[in-house]
């Protein structure tokens, strides 16, 4: 399939042929959901923690004698039934990450790219160069193009001026092609790729 290539001034500067095996796949919501859940689980801190009975500070003395009081037998004031005691089977520090097959991760990225293409929300630009590293100037340029929530994927190296200008815009993300991922593609409305990004992504995913 062919797509028109534009520049930051919204001028047509040519066209590009997109590979169907990367940008023309059917949209599978189940694959996208699997990859997004895998990404979000992998980045969880997992630092939640409660104290077991051995970690509670306090006396180890038996509260009262075993027999003769008419009360239920107790062995420790640090037990979970007492106020300030331990918690049984509480959360512990752990990793939430799980494995996902490499072919499923590759298919998820290709499906996300194909979804943006099928929705008409994929734009290819000649190059992502922005000499004036000013947030105000970039915001005005994007508003003129009608781009509010966008992800810009460049080649192997992101232009420093563009990265600095976009750093303080909450709905604008800039990534190198090796950082392209399903979650960031889906969380933004528009996907903007450079010519180099298209070439590198097709080399990776074909």
PDB file of C-alpha atoms in Angstrom:
ATOM      1  CA  UNK A   1       0.000   0.000   0.000  1.00  0.00           C
ATOM      2  CA  UNK A   2       1.144   3.540  -0.718  1.00  0.00           C
ATOM      3  CA  UNK A   3       1.052   6.442   1.683  1.00  0.00           C
ATOM      4  CA  UNK A   4       1.765  10.117   1.084  1.00  0.00           C
ATOM      5  CA  UNK A   5       4.854  11.468   2.827  1.00  0.00           C
ATOM      6  CA  UNK A   6       4.587  14.945   4.362  1.00  0.00           C
ATOM      7  CA  UNK A   7       6.857  17.284   6.291  1.00  0.00           C
ATOM      8  CA  UNK A   8       6.278  19.357   9.435  1.00  0.00           C
ATOM      9  CA  UNK A   9       4.880  22.144   7.242  1.00  0.00           C
ATOM     10  CA  UNK A  10       2.161  19.685   6.049  1.00  0.00           C
ATOM     11  CA  UNK A  11       3.556  19.745   2.498  1.00  0.00           C
ATOM     12  CA  UNK A  12       3.591  16.618   0.341  1.00  0.00           C
ATOM     13  CA  UNK A  13       7.167  15.568  -0.373  1.00  0.00           C
ATOM     14  CA  UNK A  14       6.583  12.202  -2.025  1.00  0.00           C
ATOM     15  CA  UNK A  15       5.115   8.826  -1.185  1.00  0.00           C
ATOM     16  CA  UNK A  16       6.208   5.555   0.385  1.00  0.00           C
ATOM     17  CA  UNK A  17       5.304   1.914  -0.108  1.00  0.00           C
ATOM     18  CA  UNK A  18       4.289   0.183   3.136  1.00  0.00           C
ATOM     19  CA  UNK A  19       4.771  -3.563   3.512  1.00  0.00           C
ATOM     20  CA  UNK A  20       1.461  -5.413   3.891  1.00  0.00           C
ATOM     21  CA  UNK A  21       3.025  -7.978   6.233  1.00  0.00           C
ATOM     22  CA  UNK A  22       3.783  -5.183   8.719  1.00  0.00           C
ATOM     23  CA  UNK A  23       1.090  -2.531   8.114  1.00  0.00           C
ATOM     24  CA  UNK A  24      -1.707  -4.555   6.527  1.00  0.00           C
ATOM     25  CA  UNK A  25      -2.567  -7.253   9.058  1.00  0.00           C
ATOM     26  CA  UNK A  26      -6.084  -7.781  10.457  1.00  0.00           C
ATOM     27  CA  UNK A  27      -6.631  -6.150  13.839  1.00  0.00           C
ATOM     28  CA  UNK A  28      -6.663  -8.776  16.589  1.00  0.00           C
ATOM     29  CA  UNK A  29      -7.750  -7.271  19.883  1.00  0.00           C
ATOM     30  CA  UNK A  30      -6.801 -10.432  21.779  1.00  0.00           C
ATOM     31  CA  UNK A  31      -3.153 -10.158  20.691  1.00  0.00           C
ATOM     32  CA  UNK A  32      -3.043  -6.440  21.547  1.00  0.00           C
ATOM     33  CA  UNK A  33      -4.529  -7.136  24.988  1.00  0.00           C
ATOM     34  CA  UNK A  34      -1.982  -9.888  25.697  1.00  0.00           C
ATOM     35  CA  UNK A  35       0.981  -7.704  24.784  1.00  0.00           C
ATOM     36  CA  UNK A  36      -0.283  -4.638  26.691  1.00  0.00           C
ATOM     37  CA  UNK A  37      -0.946  -6.741  29.821  1.00  0.00           C
ATOM     38  CA  UNK A  38       2.560  -8.216  29.511  1.00  0.00           C
ATOM     39  CA  UNK A  39       4.111  -4.735  29.237  1.00  0.00           C
ATOM     40  CA  UNK A  40       2.182  -3.302  32.189  1.00  0.00           C
ATOM     41  CA  UNK A  41       2.864  -6.327  34.397  1.00  0.00           C
ATOM     42  CA  UNK A  42       6.589  -6.183  33.622  1.00  0.00           C
ATOM     43  CA  UNK A  43       6.911  -2.565  34.732  1.00  0.00           C
ATOM     44  CA  UNK A  44       5.077  -2.946  38.053  1.00  0.00           C
ATOM     45  CA  UNK A  45       7.322  -2.271  41.038  1.00  0.00           C
ATOM     46  CA  UNK A  46       5.978  -5.129  43.162  1.00  0.00           C
ATOM     47  CA  UNK A  47       7.153  -3.444  46.369  1.00  0.00           C
ATOM     48  CA  UNK A  48       3.931  -4.048  48.340  1.00  0.00           C
ATOM     49  CA  UNK A  49       4.628  -5.779  51.648  1.00  0.00           C
ATOM     50  CA  UNK A  50       2.923  -6.646  54.942  1.00  0.00           C
ATOM     51  CA  UNK A  51       4.539  -7.989  58.121  1.00  0.00           C
ATOM     52  CA  UNK A  52       4.479 -11.612  59.158  1.00  0.00           C
ATOM     53  CA  UNK A  53       4.460 -12.665  62.816  1.00  0.00           C
ATOM     54  CA  UNK A  54       8.262 -12.890  62.944  1.00  0.00           C
ATOM     55  CA  UNK A  55       8.548  -9.255  61.810  1.00  0.00           C
ATOM     56  CA  UNK A  56       6.168  -7.714  64.367  1.00  0.00           C
ATOM     57  CA  UNK A  57       7.963  -5.973  67.233  1.00  0.00           C
ATOM     58  CA  UNK A  58       6.721  -6.915  70.658  1.00  0.00           C
ATOM     59  CA  UNK A  59       6.978  -9.456  73.433  1.00  0.00           C
ATOM     60  CA  UNK A  60       7.324 -13.180  72.847  1.00  0.00           C
ATOM     61  CA  UNK A  61       5.795 -13.963  76.248  1.00  0.00           C
ATOM     62  CA  UNK A  62       2.688 -16.092  76.426  1.00  0.00           C
ATOM     63  CA  UNK A  63      -0.188 -13.698  77.366  1.00  0.00           C
ATOM     64  CA  UNK A  64      -1.572 -15.908  80.142  1.00  0.00           C
ATOM     65  CA  UNK A  65      -1.416 -19.511  81.202  1.00  0.00           C
ATOM     66  CA  UNK A  66      -2.824 -22.241  79.001  1.00  0.00           C
ATOM     67  CA  UNK A  67      -5.532 -23.560  81.344  1.00  0.00           C
ATOM     68  CA  UNK A  68      -7.809 -22.409  84.099  1.00  0.00           C
ATOM     69  CA  UNK A  69      -8.739 -18.900  82.915  1.00  0.00           C
ATOM     70  CA  UNK A  70     -11.893 -19.783  81.011  1.00  0.00           C
ATOM     71  CA  UNK A  71     -10.584 -17.899  77.995  1.00  0.00           C
ATOM     72  CA  UNK A  72      -9.419 -19.173  74.630  1.00  0.00           C
ATOM     73  CA  UNK A  73      -5.813 -20.359  74.645  1.00  0.00           C
ATOM     74  CA  UNK A  74      -3.307 -17.849  73.221  1.00  0.00           C
ATOM     75  CA  UNK A  75       0.382 -18.170  72.478  1.00  0.00           C
ATOM     76  CA  UNK A  76       1.344 -14.672  71.310  1.00  0.00           C
ATOM     77  CA  UNK A  77       0.089 -11.102  71.319  1.00  0.00           C
ATOM     78  CA  UNK A  78       1.570 -10.720  67.841  1.00  0.00           C
ATOM     79  CA  UNK A  79      -0.911 -13.148  66.339  1.00  0.00           C
ATOM     80  CA  UNK A  80      -3.197 -11.854  63.545  1.00  0.00           C
ATOM     81  CA  UNK A  81      -6.345 -11.931  65.700  1.00  0.00           C
ATOM     82  CA  UNK A  82      -4.952  -9.160  67.925  1.00  0.00           C
ATOM     83  CA  UNK A  83      -4.858  -5.467  67.074  1.00  0.00           C
ATOM     84  CA  UNK A  84      -1.413  -4.575  65.739  1.00  0.00           C
ATOM     85  CA  UNK A  85      -0.644  -8.215  65.013  1.00  0.00           C
ATOM     86  CA  UNK A  86       0.596  -9.922  61.873  1.00  0.00           C
ATOM     87  CA  UNK A  87      -1.239 -10.399  58.618  1.00  0.00           C
ATOM     88  CA  UNK A  88      -1.612 -13.904  57.250  1.00  0.00           C
ATOM     89  CA  UNK A  89      -0.951 -14.494  53.540  1.00  0.00           C
ATOM     90  CA  UNK A  90      -0.407 -10.787  52.902  1.00  0.00           C
ATOM     91  CA  UNK A  91       1.403  -9.441  49.814  1.00  0.00           C
ATOM     92  CA  UNK A  92       5.171  -9.833  49.642  1.00  0.00           C
ATOM     93  CA  UNK A  93       7.833  -8.159  47.505  1.00  0.00           C
ATOM     94  CA  UNK A  94       7.818  -9.924  44.128  1.00  0.00           C
ATOM     95  CA  UNK A  95       8.010  -9.434  40.395  1.00  0.00           C
ATOM     96  CA  UNK A  96       4.724  -9.374  38.473  1.00  0.00           C
ATOM     97  CA  UNK A  97       6.454 -10.089  35.157  1.00  0.00           C
ATOM     98  CA  UNK A  98       5.563 -13.167  33.123  1.00  0.00           C
ATOM     99  CA  UNK A  99       6.883 -14.642  29.906  1.00  0.00           C
ATOM    100  CA  UNK A 100       5.344 -13.965  26.511  1.00  0.00           C
ATOM    101  CA  UNK A 101       6.511 -15.686  23.342  1.00  0.00           C
ATOM    102  CA  UNK A 102       8.687 -13.609  21.048  1.00  0.00           C
ATOM    103  CA  UNK A 103       6.450 -14.335  18.045  1.00  0.00           C
ATOM    104  CA  UNK A 104       3.408 -13.019  19.972  1.00  0.00           C
ATOM    105  CA  UNK A 105       5.289  -9.823  20.881  1.00  0.00           C
ATOM    106  CA  UNK A 106       6.299  -9.325  17.242  1.00  0.00           C
ATOM    107  CA  UNK A 107       2.738  -9.988  16.066  1.00  0.00           C
ATOM    108  CA  UNK A 108       1.436  -7.502  18.654  1.00  0.00           C
ATOM    109  CA  UNK A 109       3.685  -4.717  17.342  1.00  0.00           C
ATOM    110  CA  UNK A 110       2.721  -5.428  13.732  1.00  0.00           C
ATOM    111  CA  UNK A 111      -0.961  -5.537  14.718  1.00  0.00           C
ATOM    112  CA  UNK A 112      -0.698  -2.175  16.511  1.00  0.00           C
ATOM    113  CA  UNK A 113       0.918  -0.584  13.429  1.00  0.00           C
ATOM    114  CA  UNK A 114      -1.751  -2.145  11.194  1.00  0.00           C
ATOM    115  CA  UNK A 115      -4.521  -0.879  13.489  1.00  0.00           C
ATOM    116  CA  UNK A 116      -3.308   2.727  13.182  1.00  0.00           C
ATOM    117  CA  UNK A 117      -3.031   2.339   9.408  1.00  0.00           C
ATOM    118  CA  UNK A 118      -6.551   0.900   9.078  1.00  0.00           C
ATOM    119  CA  UNK A 119      -7.989   3.734  11.205  1.00  0.00           C
ATOM    120  CA  UNK A 120      -6.289   6.359   9.043  1.00  0.00           C
ATOM    121  CA  UNK A 121      -4.242   7.550  12.025  1.00  0.00           C
ATOM    122  CA  UNK A 122      -0.816   6.725  10.625  1.00  0.00           C
ATOM    123  CA  UNK A 123       1.233   9.592   9.161  1.00  0.00           C
ATOM    124  CA  UNK A 124       4.647   9.282   7.524  1.00  0.00           C
ATOM    125  CA  UNK A 125       6.903  12.344   7.495  1.00  0.00           C
ATOM    126  CA  UNK A 126      10.166  12.887   5.676  1.00  0.00           C
ATOM    127  CA  UNK A 127      12.216  13.537   8.815  1.00  0.00           C
ATOM    128  CA  UNK A 128      11.571  14.501  12.432  1.00  0.00           C
ATOM    129  CA  UNK A 129      13.867  17.506  12.684  1.00  0.00           C
ATOM    130  CA  UNK A 130      12.938  20.538  14.735  1.00  0.00           C
ATOM    131  CA  UNK A 131      15.769  23.049  14.888  1.00  0.00           C
ATOM    132  CA  UNK A 132      14.062  25.358  17.393  1.00  0.00           C
ATOM    133  CA  UNK A 133      14.065  23.467  20.697  1.00  0.00           C
ATOM    134  CA  UNK A 134      11.102  25.418  22.063  1.00  0.00           C
ATOM    135  CA  UNK A 135       7.991  23.778  23.456  1.00  0.00           C
ATOM    136  CA  UNK A 136       5.796  26.733  22.494  1.00  0.00           C
ATOM    137  CA  UNK A 137       6.914  26.591  18.854  1.00  0.00           C
ATOM    138  CA  UNK A 138       6.360  22.831  18.606  1.00  0.00           C
ATOM    139  CA  UNK A 139       2.944  23.084  20.252  1.00  0.00           C
ATOM    140  CA  UNK A 140       1.877  25.715  17.701  1.00  0.00           C
ATOM    141  CA  UNK A 141       3.180  23.589  14.817  1.00  0.00           C
ATOM    142  CA  UNK A 142       1.327  20.494  15.986  1.00  0.00           C
ATOM    143  CA  UNK A 143      -1.870  22.479  16.553  1.00  0.00           C
ATOM    144  CA  UNK A 144      -1.659  23.743  12.970  1.00  0.00           C
ATOM    145  CA  UNK A 145      -1.397  20.139  11.793  1.00  0.00           C
ATOM    146  CA  UNK A 146      -4.354  19.110  13.954  1.00  0.00           C
ATOM    147  CA  UNK A 147      -2.247  16.709  16.034  1.00  0.00           C
ATOM    148  CA  UNK A 148      -3.141  16.703  19.716  1.00  0.00           C
ATOM    149  CA  UNK A 149      -2.250  13.262  21.067  1.00  0.00           C
ATOM    150  CA  UNK A 150       0.651  11.808  19.080  1.00  0.00           C
ATOM    151  CA  UNK A 151       3.558   9.410  19.209  1.00  0.00           C
ATOM    152  CA  UNK A 152       6.494  10.298  16.945  1.00  0.00           C
ATOM    153  CA  UNK A 153       8.833   7.404  16.109  1.00  0.00           C
ATOM    154  CA  UNK A 154      12.128   8.442  14.521  1.00  0.00           C
ATOM    155  CA  UNK A 155      15.091   6.383  13.286  1.00  0.00           C
ATOM    156  CA  UNK A 156      17.859   5.020  15.481  1.00  0.00           C
ATOM    157  CA  UNK A 157      18.596   8.460  16.976  1.00  0.00           C
ATOM    158  CA  UNK A 158      15.985  11.041  17.990  1.00  0.00           C
ATOM    159  CA  UNK A 159      16.632  14.678  17.058  1.00  0.00           C
ATOM    160  CA  UNK A 160      17.721  16.495  20.229  1.00  0.00           C
ATOM    161  CA  UNK A 161      15.791  19.672  19.384  1.00  0.00           C
ATOM    162  CA  UNK A 162      12.540  17.756  18.890  1.00  0.00           C
ATOM    163  CA  UNK A 163      13.046  15.701  22.042  1.00  0.00           C
ATOM    164  CA  UNK A 164      13.657  18.810  24.162  1.00  0.00           C
ATOM    165  CA  UNK A 165      10.703  20.673  22.650  1.00  0.00           C
ATOM    166  CA  UNK A 166       8.331  17.732  23.221  1.00  0.00           C
ATOM    167  CA  UNK A 167       9.540  16.947  26.731  1.00  0.00           C
ATOM    168  CA  UNK A 168       7.009  19.218  28.442  1.00  0.00           C
ATOM    169  CA  UNK A 169       4.004  18.374  26.248  1.00  0.00           C
ATOM    170  CA  UNK A 170       1.924  15.800  28.171  1.00  0.00           C
ATOM    171  CA  UNK A 171       0.257  14.214  25.118  1.00  0.00           C
ATOM    172  CA  UNK A 172       3.304  14.096  22.830  1.00  0.00           C
ATOM    173  CA  UNK A 173       5.842  11.264  22.982  1.00  0.00           C
ATOM    174  CA  UNK A 174       9.038  10.872  20.936  1.00  0.00           C
ATOM    175  CA  UNK A 175      10.803   7.509  20.637  1.00  0.00           C
ATOM    176  CA  UNK A 176      13.588   5.968  18.553  1.00  0.00           C
ATOM    177  CA  UNK A 177      12.514   3.051  16.373  1.00  0.00           C
ATOM    178  CA  UNK A 178      14.075   0.489  18.716  1.00  0.00           C
ATOM    179  CA  UNK A 179      11.771   1.756  21.479  1.00  0.00           C
ATOM    180  CA  UNK A 180       8.551   1.256  19.480  1.00  0.00           C
ATOM    181  CA  UNK A 181       6.063  -0.713  21.567  1.00  0.00           C
ATOM    182  CA  UNK A 182       2.389  -1.652  21.546  1.00  0.00           C
ATOM    183  CA  UNK A 183       1.341   0.243  24.689  1.00  0.00           C
ATOM    184  CA  UNK A 184       2.754   3.609  23.609  1.00  0.00           C
ATOM    185  CA  UNK A 185       1.331   3.224  20.092  1.00  0.00           C
ATOM    186  CA  UNK A 186      -2.179   2.507  21.363  1.00  0.00           C
ATOM    187  CA  UNK A 187      -2.250   5.146  24.120  1.00  0.00           C
ATOM    188  CA  UNK A 188      -1.813   8.018  21.617  1.00  0.00           C
ATOM    189  CA  UNK A 189      -4.350   8.957  18.977  1.00  0.00           C
ATOM    190  CA  UNK A 190      -1.955   9.615  16.070  1.00  0.00           C
ATOM    191  CA  UNK A 191       1.139   7.651  15.090  1.00  0.00           C
ATOM    192  CA  UNK A 192       3.800   9.609  13.183  1.00  0.00           C
ATOM    193  CA  UNK A 193       6.675   7.693  11.592  1.00  0.00           C
ATOM    194  CA  UNK A 194       9.678   8.994   9.707  1.00  0.00           C
ATOM    195  CA  UNK A 195      10.895   7.362   6.501  1.00  0.00           C
ATOM    196  CA  UNK A 196      13.822   5.865   8.393  1.00  0.00           C
ATOM    197  CA  UNK A 197      11.517   4.525  11.104  1.00  0.00           C
ATOM    198  CA  UNK A 198       9.352   2.771   8.500  1.00  0.00           C
ATOM    199  CA  UNK A 199      12.425   1.221   6.910  1.00  0.00           C
ATOM    200  CA  UNK A 200      13.907   0.024  10.212  1.00  0.00           C
ATOM    201  CA  UNK A 201      10.584  -1.333  11.512  1.00  0.00           C
ATOM    202  CA  UNK A 202      10.013  -3.292   8.303  1.00  0.00           C
ATOM    203  CA  UNK A 203      13.525  -4.741   8.551  1.00  0.00           C
ATOM    204  CA  UNK A 204      12.834  -5.823  12.136  1.00  0.00           C
ATOM    205  CA  UNK A 205       9.352  -7.255  11.674  1.00  0.00           C
ATOM    206  CA  UNK A 206       9.318  -8.842   8.211  1.00  0.00           C
TER     207      UNK A 206
END
